[in-house]
Amino acid sequence: DTEVTQTPKHLVMGMTNKKSLKCEQHMGHRAMYWYKQKAKKPPELMFVYSYEKLSINESVPSRFSPECPNSSLLNLHLHALQPEDSALYLCASSQGAGGAHEKLFFGSGTQLSVL
Amino acid sequence: GDSVTQMEGPVTLSEEAFLTINCTYTATGYPSLFWYVQYPGEGLQLLLKATKADDKGSNKGFEATYRKETTSFHLEKGSVQVSDSAVYFCALSGAAGNKLTFGGGTRVLVKP
């Protein structure tokens, strides 16, 4: 299994809703990532978990709350989002915990629309 | 800080044409360099990588050579197909190993 699986594929939510994005990998990878990608822009790093511990938080607003329940799962909890948070949210994983040569495996993303 | 600059698209080509996408970078030390491809409606996939100067990465007919003297990592393919239509991202991984810095992306459209 060489896939990173993200659910849901599409999500529409209001500004007062609470929702969660889920990501799963069964490759035994030790690092997992959340990226945000606006239309026609490159992905922007949000969070990195290494060995299930948060290692990088790129000054992301607190309305985004990551969680890594175990080495295979990564969640992103959403609360009180703004319309400008509408984007494609990509999950990725890598085998090790941060070597410079590492290949990232990306999921297909969750397309989020905030109304 | 680290940065990657790549040519803006869209690049429109006919099938079997030669493709070049320019990429230059700024980084301290000796970064690793990558090309990722994003097909419509999908996440990113690693296309190729190079980890040191003069390394050549290659995959699926695509090639790129790590040129430290010109801080470049240009992507080339000799004969493109319609299926190569996608957005291509140049990226580097520097001293903070698990943090990729992406270029702005280049959209490529190959017409039959």
CSV table of C-alpha atoms in Angstrom, one decimal:
chain,number,residue,atom,x,y,z
A,1,ASP,CA,0.0,0.0,0.0
A,2,THR,CA,1.7,3.2,-1.2
A,3,GLU,CA,-1.2,5.6,-0.8
A,4,VAL,CA,-2.1,8.4,1.4
A,5,THR,CA,-5.9,8.5,1.8
A,6,GLN,CA,-7.8,11.6,2.6
A,7,THR,CA,-11.4,12.0,3.5
A,8,PRO,CA,-13.7,13.6,2.6
A,9,LYS,CA,-12.8,14.6,-0.9
A,10,HIS,CA,-15.1,17.6,-0.8
A,11,LEU,CA,-16.4,19.6,2.2
A,12,VAL,CA,-18.7,22.6,2.4
A,13,MET,CA,-19.1,24.2,5.8
A,14,GLY,CA,-20.4,27.4,7.3
A,15,MET,CA,-18.4,29.7,9.4
A,16,THR,CA,-19.9,28.4,12.7
A,17,ASN,CA,-19.5,24.7,11.9
A,18,LYS,CA,-16.9,22.3,13.3
A,19,LYS,CA,-15.6,19.7,11.0
A,20,SER,CA,-12.5,17.4,10.7
A,21,LEU,CA,-10.3,16.3,7.8
A,22,LYS,CA,-8.8,12.9,8.0
A,23,CYS,CA,-5.6,11.4,6.6
A,24,GLU,CA,-4.4,7.8,6.7
A,25,GLN,CA,-1.2,6.0,5.5
A,26,HIS,CA,-0.1,2.4,6.0
A,27,MET,CA,3.4,2.7,4.7
A,28,GLY,CA,5.0,2.9,8.1
A,29,HIS,CA,6.0,6.5,7.5
A,30,ARG,CA,7.1,8.5,10.6
A,31,ALA,CA,6.4,12.0,9.4
A,32,MET,CA,3.0,13.4,8.3
A,33,TYR,CA,2.2,16.9,7.0
A,34,TRP,CA,-0.7,19.2,6.3
A,35,TYR,CA,-0.4,21.6,3.4
A,36,LYS,CA,-2.9,24.3,2.2
A,37,GLN,CA,-3.1,25.0,-1.5
A,38,LYS,CA,-5.1,27.9,-2.9
A,39,ALA,CA,-6.1,27.8,-6.6
A,40,LYS,CA,-3.2,28.2,-9.0
A,41,LYS,CA,-0.7,28.5,-6.1
A,42,PRO,CA,1.9,26.2,-4.7
A,43,PRO,CA,1.2,24.2,-1.5
A,44,GLU,CA,2.0,26.0,1.7
A,45,LEU,CA,3.1,24.0,4.7
A,46,MET,CA,0.9,24.2,7.8
A,47,PHE,CA,2.0,21.5,10.2
A,48,VAL,CA,4.5,18.6,10.5
A,49,TYR,CA,4.3,15.7,12.9
A,50,SER,CA,7.4,13.6,13.4
A,51,TYR,CA,7.0,10.4,15.4
A,52,GLU,CA,3.5,11.5,16.4
A,53,LYS,CA,4.7,14.8,17.9
A,54,LEU,CA,4.1,18.2,16.4
A,55,SER,CA,7.5,19.4,15.2
A,56,ILE,CA,6.5,22.3,12.9
A,57,ASN,CA,3.6,24.8,13.2
A,58,GLU,CA,3.9,27.5,10.5
A,59,SER,CA,2.1,30.1,12.6
A,60,VAL,CA,-1.3,28.7,11.6
A,61,PRO,CA,-4.4,30.3,13.1
A,62,SER,CA,-5.8,28.5,16.1
A,63,ARG,CA,-9.1,27.8,14.2
A,64,PHE,CA,-7.0,25.0,12.6
A,65,SER,CA,-6.1,22.3,15.1
A,66,PRO,CA,-4.1,19.2,14.1
A,67,GLU,CA,-4.1,15.9,15.8
A,68,CYS,CA,-2.0,12.7,15.3
A,69,PRO,CA,-3.8,9.9,17.2
A,70,ASN,CA,-1.3,7.3,16.1
A,71,SER,CA,1.5,6.8,13.5
A,72,SER,CA,-1.0,6.1,10.7
A,73,LEU,CA,-3.6,8.8,11.2
A,74,LEU,CA,-3.5,12.6,11.0
A,75,ASN,CA,-6.6,14.8,11.6
A,76,LEU,CA,-7.2,18.5,11.0
A,77,HIS,CA,-10.0,19.9,13.1
A,78,LEU,CA,-11.7,23.0,11.8
A,79,HIS,CA,-13.7,25.5,13.8
A,80,ALA,CA,-15.0,29.0,13.0
A,81,LEU,CA,-13.3,29.2,9.6
A,82,GLN,CA,-13.4,32.2,7.3
A,83,PRO,CA,-14.3,32.2,3.6
A,84,GLU,CA,-10.6,32.9,2.8
A,85,ASP,CA,-9.8,29.5,4.3
A,86,SER,CA,-11.4,27.9,1.3
A,87,ALA,CA,-8.7,25.8,-0.4
A,88,LEU,CA,-7.4,22.3,-1.2
A,89,TYR,CA,-6.0,20.8,1.9
A,90,LEU,CA,-3.3,18.2,1.2
A,91,CYS,CA,-1.9,15.6,3.5
A,92,ALA,CA,1.5,14.1,3.0
A,93,SER,CA,3.8,11.6,4.6
A,94,SER,CA,7.5,10.7,4.4
A,95,GLN,CA,9.4,7.7,5.6
A,96,GLY,CA,11.8,9.3,8.0
A,97,ALA,CA,11.5,12.2,10.4
A,98,GLY,CA,13.0,14.9,8.4
A,99,GLY,CA,16.0,14.1,6.2
A,100,ALA,CA,16.6,16.6,3.4
A,101,HIS,CA,16.4,13.9,0.7
A,102,GLU,CA,13.1,12.5,1.6
A,103,LYS,CA,10.3,12.0,-0.9
A,104,LEU,CA,6.9,13.1,0.2
A,105,PHE,CA,3.8,11.1,-0.7
A,106,PHE,CA,0.7,13.2,-1.1
A,107,GLY,CA,-2.9,12.4,-0.8
A,108,SER,CA,-5.4,13.7,-3.4
A,109,GLY,CA,-6.6,16.4,-0.9
A,110,THR,CA,-9.9,17.7,0.5
A,111,GLN,CA,-11.4,20.6,-1.4
A,112,LEU,CA,-12.9,22.8,1.3
A,113,SER,CA,-15.4,25.6,0.7
A,114,VAL,CA,-16.3,27.9,3.6
A,115,LEU,CA,-19.6,29.8,3.1
B,1,GLY,CA,15.5,32.3,3.4
B,2,ASP,CA,15.2,29.6,0.8
B,3,SER,CA,13.3,30.4,-2.3
B,4,VAL,CA,12.4,28.8,-5.7
B,5,THR,CA,11.6,30.6,-8.9
B,6,GLN,CA,10.2,28.9,-11.9
B,7,MET,CA,8.9,30.2,-15.2
B,8,GLU,CA,5.2,31.2,-15.3
B,9,GLY,CA,2.8,29.4,-17.5
B,10,PRO,CA,0.8,28.3,-19.0
B,11,VAL,CA,3.0,26.6,-21.5
B,12,THR,CA,1.1,25.3,-24.5
B,13,LEU,CA,2.7,22.7,-26.7
B,14,SER,CA,1.9,20.3,-29.5
B,15,GLU,CA,2.3,16.6,-28.9
B,16,GLU,CA,5.9,15.4,-29.5
B,17,ALA,CA,7.3,18.9,-28.9
B,18,PHE,CA,10.3,19.5,-26.6
B,19,LEU,CA,9.5,20.8,-23.2
B,20,THR,CA,11.7,22.9,-20.9
B,21,ILE,CA,10.6,24.4,-17.6
B,22,ASN,CA,13.2,26.7,-16.0
B,23,CYS,CA,13.8,26.6,-12.2
B,24,THR,CA,16.3,28.5,-10.2
B,25,TYR,CA,16.8,28.5,-6.4
B,26,THR,CA,18.3,30.4,-3.5
B,27,ALA,CA,19.4,28.4,-0.5
B,28,THR,CA,22.1,28.1,2.0
B,29,GLY,CA,24.2,25.0,2.0
B,30,TYR,CA,23.5,22.1,-0.2
B,31,PRO,CA,19.7,21.6,-0.7
B,32,SER,CA,18.0,18.6,-2.3
B,33,LEU,CA,16.0,19.5,-5.4
B,34,PHE,CA,12.8,18.0,-6.6
B,35,TRP,CA,10.2,18.2,-9.4
B,36,TYR,CA,6.6,17.4,-8.4
B,37,VAL,CA,3.7,17.0,-10.8
B,38,GLN,CA,0.0,17.7,-10.1
B,39,TYR,CA,-2.5,16.2,-12.4
B,40,PRO,CA,-6.0,17.8,-12.4
B,41,GLY,CA,-8.0,17.0,-9.3
B,42,GLU,CA,-5.1,15.2,-7.7
B,43,GLY,CA,-2.4,15.7,-5.1
B,44,LEU,CA,1.3,16.1,-5.9
B,45,GLN,CA,3.5,13.2,-7.1
B,46,LEU,CA,7.3,13.2,-7.0
B,47,LEU,CA,8.6,13.2,-10.6
B,48,LEU,CA,12.3,13.2,-9.9
B,49,LYS,CA,14.9,14.5,-7.5
B,50,ALA,CA,18.6,15.2,-7.2
B,51,THR,CA,20.5,15.4,-3.9
B,52,LYS,CA,23.9,16.9,-4.9
B,53,ALA,CA,25.6,19.0,-7.5
B,54,ASP,CA,25.8,17.5,-11.0
B,55,ASP,CA,23.3,14.7,-10.1
B,56,LYS,CA,20.7,14.1,-12.9
B,57,GLY,CA,17.3,13.0,-11.9
B,58,SER,CA,15.2,11.2,-14.5
B,59,ASN,CA,11.7,9.5,-14.7
B,60,LYS,CA,9.1,8.9,-17.4
B,61,GLY,CA,11.3,10.6,-20.0
B,62,PHE,CA,11.8,13.8,-17.9
B,63,GLU,CA,15.2,14.9,-16.8
B,64,ALA,CA,16.7,17.6,-14.7
B,65,THR,CA,20.3,18.3,-13.7
B,66,TYR,CA,21.4,19.9,-10.4
B,67,ARG,CA,23.6,22.8,-11.5
B,68,LYS,CA,25.1,24.5,-8.4
B,69,GLU,CA,27.1,27.0,-10.4
B,70,THR,CA,23.9,28.4,-11.9
B,71,THR,CA,21.7,27.4,-9.0
B,72,SER,CA,19.3,25.8,-11.5
B,73,PHE,CA,17.3,22.6,-11.9
B,74,HIS,CA,15.6,22.9,-15.3
B,75,LEU,CA,13.1,20.2,-16.3
B,76,GLU,CA,13.2,18.8,-19.8
B,77,LYS,CA,11.4,16.2,-21.9
B,78,GLY,CA,12.2,15.4,-25.4
B,79,SER,CA,8.7,14.5,-26.7
B,80,VAL,CA,5.7,15.4,-24.7
B,81,GLN,CA,2.3,13.6,-24.8
B,82,VAL,CA,-1.2,14.8,-24.0
B,83,SER,CA,-1.0,12.9,-20.8
B,84,ASP,CA,1.8,15.2,-19.6
B,85,SER,CA,-0.7,18.0,-19.3
B,86,ALA,CA,-0.4,19.0,-15.6
B,87,VAL,CA,1.1,21.6,-13.2
B,88,TYR,CA,4.8,21.1,-12.5
B,89,PHE,CA,6.4,22.3,-9.2
B,90,CYS,CA,10.1,22.8,-8.6
B,91,ALA,CA,11.0,22.4,-4.9
B,92,LEU,CA,13.9,22.3,-2.6
B,93,SER,CA,14.6,20.8,0.8
B,94,GLY,CA,17.2,22.7,2.7
B,95,ALA,CA,18.7,22.8,6.2
B,96,ALA,CA,15.3,22.3,7.8
B,97,GLY,CA,15.1,18.9,6.2
B,98,ASN,CA,11.4,18.1,6.2
B,99,LYS,CA,10.2,21.5,5.0
B,100,LEU,CA,9.8,21.7,1.2
B,101,THR,CA,9.9,25.1,-0.4
B,102,PHE,CA,7.9,25.2,-3.7
B,103,GLY,CA,8.1,27.4,-6.7
B,104,GLY,CA,5.0,28.9,-8.0
B,105,GLY,CA,4.2,26.1,-10.4
B,106,THR,CA,4.0,25.9,-14.2
B,107,ARG,CA,0.9,24.8,-16.0
B,108,VAL,CA,1.6,22.7,-19.1
B,109,LEU,CA,-1.0,22.0,-21.7
B,110,VAL,CA,-0.2,19.6,-24.5
B,111,LYS,CA,-2.5,19.6,-27.5
B,112,PRO,CA,-2.9,16.6,-29.8
